[in-house]
């Protein structure tokens, strides 16, 4: 998973950042998805809520995605944003990153 931070494609929005690394699809394995919220986002409760809402948005978008490893990084305000805004942000990140 370390390669995603050095070689992966970074796409950002006001609510989240996505790191995307294309993987060979011939392995027959689904891609991996990780959720991160740094201390800048807030205390433990806010960080956990931020990851939870990102996880739910990714689930609604069909995670894990074949042929890509994705790291979704929460930004300030993710925990308090309406679900529709988070869904739109995640979908936009995936589209711009070439996953969807």
PDB file of C-alpha atoms in Angstrom, residues 7-99:
ATOM      1  CA  UNK A   7       3.297   6.687  -7.309  1.00  0.00           C
ATOM      2  CA  UNK A   8      -0.477   7.090  -6.928  1.00  0.00           C
ATOM      3  CA  UNK A   9      -2.546   9.796  -8.581  1.00  0.00           C
ATOM      4  CA  UNK A  10      -3.829  12.467  -6.138  1.00  0.00           C
ATOM      5  CA  UNK A  11      -7.229  14.086  -6.680  1.00  0.00           C
ATOM      6  CA  UNK A  12      -8.761  16.572  -4.237  1.00  0.00           C
ATOM      7  CA  UNK A  13     -12.040  18.189  -3.301  1.00  0.00           C
ATOM      8  CA  UNK A  14     -13.073  20.410  -0.372  1.00  0.00           C
ATOM      9  CA  UNK A  15     -14.348  17.378   1.586  1.00  0.00           C
ATOM     10  CA  UNK A  16     -11.798  14.667   0.780  1.00  0.00           C
ATOM     11  CA  UNK A  17      -8.671  13.687  -1.108  1.00  0.00           C
ATOM     12  CA  UNK A  18      -8.322  10.458  -3.079  1.00  0.00           C
ATOM     13  CA  UNK A  19      -5.061   8.674  -3.799  1.00  0.00           C
ATOM     14  CA  UNK A  20      -5.552   6.223  -6.646  1.00  0.00           C
ATOM     15  CA  UNK A  21      -3.170   3.553  -7.894  1.00  0.00           C
ATOM     16  CA  UNK A  22      -4.186   1.500 -10.911  1.00  0.00           C
ATOM     17  CA  UNK A  23      -3.483  -2.221 -10.426  1.00  0.00           C
ATOM     18  CA  UNK A  24      -3.364  -5.073 -12.930  1.00  0.00           C
ATOM     19  CA  UNK A  25      -6.789  -6.695 -13.256  1.00  0.00           C
ATOM     20  CA  UNK A  26      -5.470 -10.097 -14.280  1.00  0.00           C
ATOM     21  CA  UNK A  27      -4.890 -10.969 -10.623  1.00  0.00           C
ATOM     22  CA  UNK A  28      -8.626 -11.480 -10.305  1.00  0.00           C
ATOM     23  CA  UNK A  29      -8.658  -9.676  -6.974  1.00  0.00           C
ATOM     24  CA  UNK A  30     -10.812  -6.674  -6.186  1.00  0.00           C
ATOM     25  CA  UNK A  31      -9.066  -3.395  -5.505  1.00  0.00           C
ATOM     26  CA  UNK A  32      -8.426  -2.252  -1.967  1.00  0.00           C
ATOM     27  CA  UNK A  33      -9.933   0.772  -0.244  1.00  0.00           C
ATOM     28  CA  UNK A  34      -8.583   2.580   2.833  1.00  0.00           C
ATOM     29  CA  UNK A  35      -9.998   5.481   4.823  1.00  0.00           C
ATOM     30  CA  UNK A  36      -7.796   7.998   6.650  1.00  0.00           C
ATOM     31  CA  UNK A  37      -8.536  10.982   8.873  1.00  0.00           C
ATOM     32  CA  UNK A  38      -5.573  12.847  10.331  1.00  0.00           C
ATOM     33  CA  UNK A  39      -5.498  14.749  13.603  1.00  0.00           C
ATOM     34  CA  UNK A  40      -6.141  18.017  11.760  1.00  0.00           C
ATOM     35  CA  UNK A  41      -9.689  16.803  11.103  1.00  0.00           C
ATOM     36  CA  UNK A  42     -10.511  16.880  14.822  1.00  0.00           C
ATOM     37  CA  UNK A  43     -10.670  14.692  17.898  1.00  0.00           C
ATOM     38  CA  UNK A  44     -11.109  10.931  17.866  1.00  0.00           C
ATOM     39  CA  UNK A  45     -14.903  11.096  17.643  1.00  0.00           C
ATOM     40  CA  UNK A  46     -14.809  13.463  14.657  1.00  0.00           C
ATOM     41  CA  UNK A  47     -12.090  11.433  12.905  1.00  0.00           C
ATOM     42  CA  UNK A  48     -14.062   8.206  13.331  1.00  0.00           C
ATOM     43  CA  UNK A  49     -17.261   9.843  12.068  1.00  0.00           C
ATOM     44  CA  UNK A  50     -15.384  11.242   9.061  1.00  0.00           C
ATOM     45  CA  UNK A  51     -14.069   7.793   8.153  1.00  0.00           C
ATOM     46  CA  UNK A  52     -17.499   6.270   8.712  1.00  0.00           C
ATOM     47  CA  UNK A  53     -19.253   8.686   6.336  1.00  0.00           C
ATOM     48  CA  UNK A  54     -16.533   8.194   3.691  1.00  0.00           C
ATOM     49  CA  UNK A  55     -16.838   4.411   4.079  1.00  0.00           C
ATOM     50  CA  UNK A  56     -20.601   4.602   3.580  1.00  0.00           C
ATOM     51  CA  UNK A  57     -20.256   6.836   0.505  1.00  0.00           C
ATOM     52  CA  UNK A  58     -17.697   4.434  -0.982  1.00  0.00           C
ATOM     53  CA  UNK A  59     -20.002   1.488  -0.287  1.00  0.00           C
ATOM     54  CA  UNK A  60     -22.828   3.241  -2.146  1.00  0.00           C
ATOM     55  CA  UNK A  61     -20.450   3.835  -5.080  1.00  0.00           C
ATOM     56  CA  UNK A  62     -19.665   0.108  -5.334  1.00  0.00           C
ATOM     57  CA  UNK A  63     -16.369  -0.232  -3.431  1.00  0.00           C
ATOM     58  CA  UNK A  64     -14.028  -2.056  -3.811  1.00  0.00           C
ATOM     59  CA  UNK A  65     -13.358  -1.151  -7.421  1.00  0.00           C
ATOM     60  CA  UNK A  66     -11.738  -3.636  -9.786  1.00  0.00           C
ATOM     61  CA  UNK A  67      -8.322  -2.561 -11.017  1.00  0.00           C
ATOM     62  CA  UNK A  68      -7.599   0.210  -8.510  1.00  0.00           C
ATOM     63  CA  UNK A  69      -6.391   0.714  -4.969  1.00  0.00           C
ATOM     64  CA  UNK A  70      -7.948   3.823  -3.425  1.00  0.00           C
ATOM     65  CA  UNK A  71      -7.170   5.779  -0.247  1.00  0.00           C
ATOM     66  CA  UNK A  72      -9.821   8.315   0.762  1.00  0.00           C
ATOM     67  CA  UNK A  73      -8.474  10.999   3.108  1.00  0.00           C
ATOM     68  CA  UNK A  74     -11.003  13.072   5.059  1.00  0.00           C
ATOM     69  CA  UNK A  75     -10.677  16.837   5.336  1.00  0.00           C
ATOM     70  CA  UNK A  76     -12.143  19.213   7.905  1.00  0.00           C
ATOM     71  CA  UNK A  77     -15.893  19.399   7.551  1.00  0.00           C
ATOM     72  CA  UNK A  78     -16.357  15.860   6.238  1.00  0.00           C
ATOM     73  CA  UNK A  79     -18.099  14.683   9.412  1.00  0.00           C
ATOM     74  CA  UNK A  80     -20.622  17.544   9.316  1.00  0.00           C
ATOM     75  CA  UNK A  81     -21.330  17.581   5.578  1.00  0.00           C
ATOM     76  CA  UNK A  82     -24.679  16.276   4.297  1.00  0.00           C
ATOM     77  CA  UNK A  83     -24.575  12.739   2.860  1.00  0.00           C
ATOM     78  CA  UNK A  84     -25.471  13.959  -0.644  1.00  0.00           C
ATOM     79  CA  UNK A  85     -22.478  16.325  -0.665  1.00  0.00           C
ATOM     80  CA  UNK A  86     -20.137  13.538   0.423  1.00  0.00           C
ATOM     81  CA  UNK A  87     -21.556  11.177  -2.213  1.00  0.00           C
ATOM     82  CA  UNK A  88     -21.041  13.839  -4.892  1.00  0.00           C
ATOM     83  CA  UNK A  89     -17.490  14.527  -3.699  1.00  0.00           C
ATOM     84  CA  UNK A  90     -16.498  10.842  -3.662  1.00  0.00           C
ATOM     85  CA  UNK A  91     -18.091  10.212  -7.058  1.00  0.00           C
ATOM     86  CA  UNK A  92     -16.299  13.245  -8.512  1.00  0.00           C
ATOM     87  CA  UNK A  93     -12.954  12.105  -7.068  1.00  0.00           C
ATOM     88  CA  UNK A  94     -13.364   8.616  -8.515  1.00  0.00           C
ATOM     89  CA  UNK A  95     -14.421   9.943 -11.915  1.00  0.00           C
ATOM     90  CA  UNK A  96     -11.509  12.390 -12.085  1.00  0.00           C
ATOM     91  CA  UNK A  97      -9.146   9.640 -10.938  1.00  0.00           C
ATOM     92  CA  UNK A  98     -10.326   7.298 -13.690  1.00  0.00           C
ATOM     93  CA  UNK A  99     -11.868   4.655 -11.436  1.00  0.00           C
TER      94      UNK A  99
END
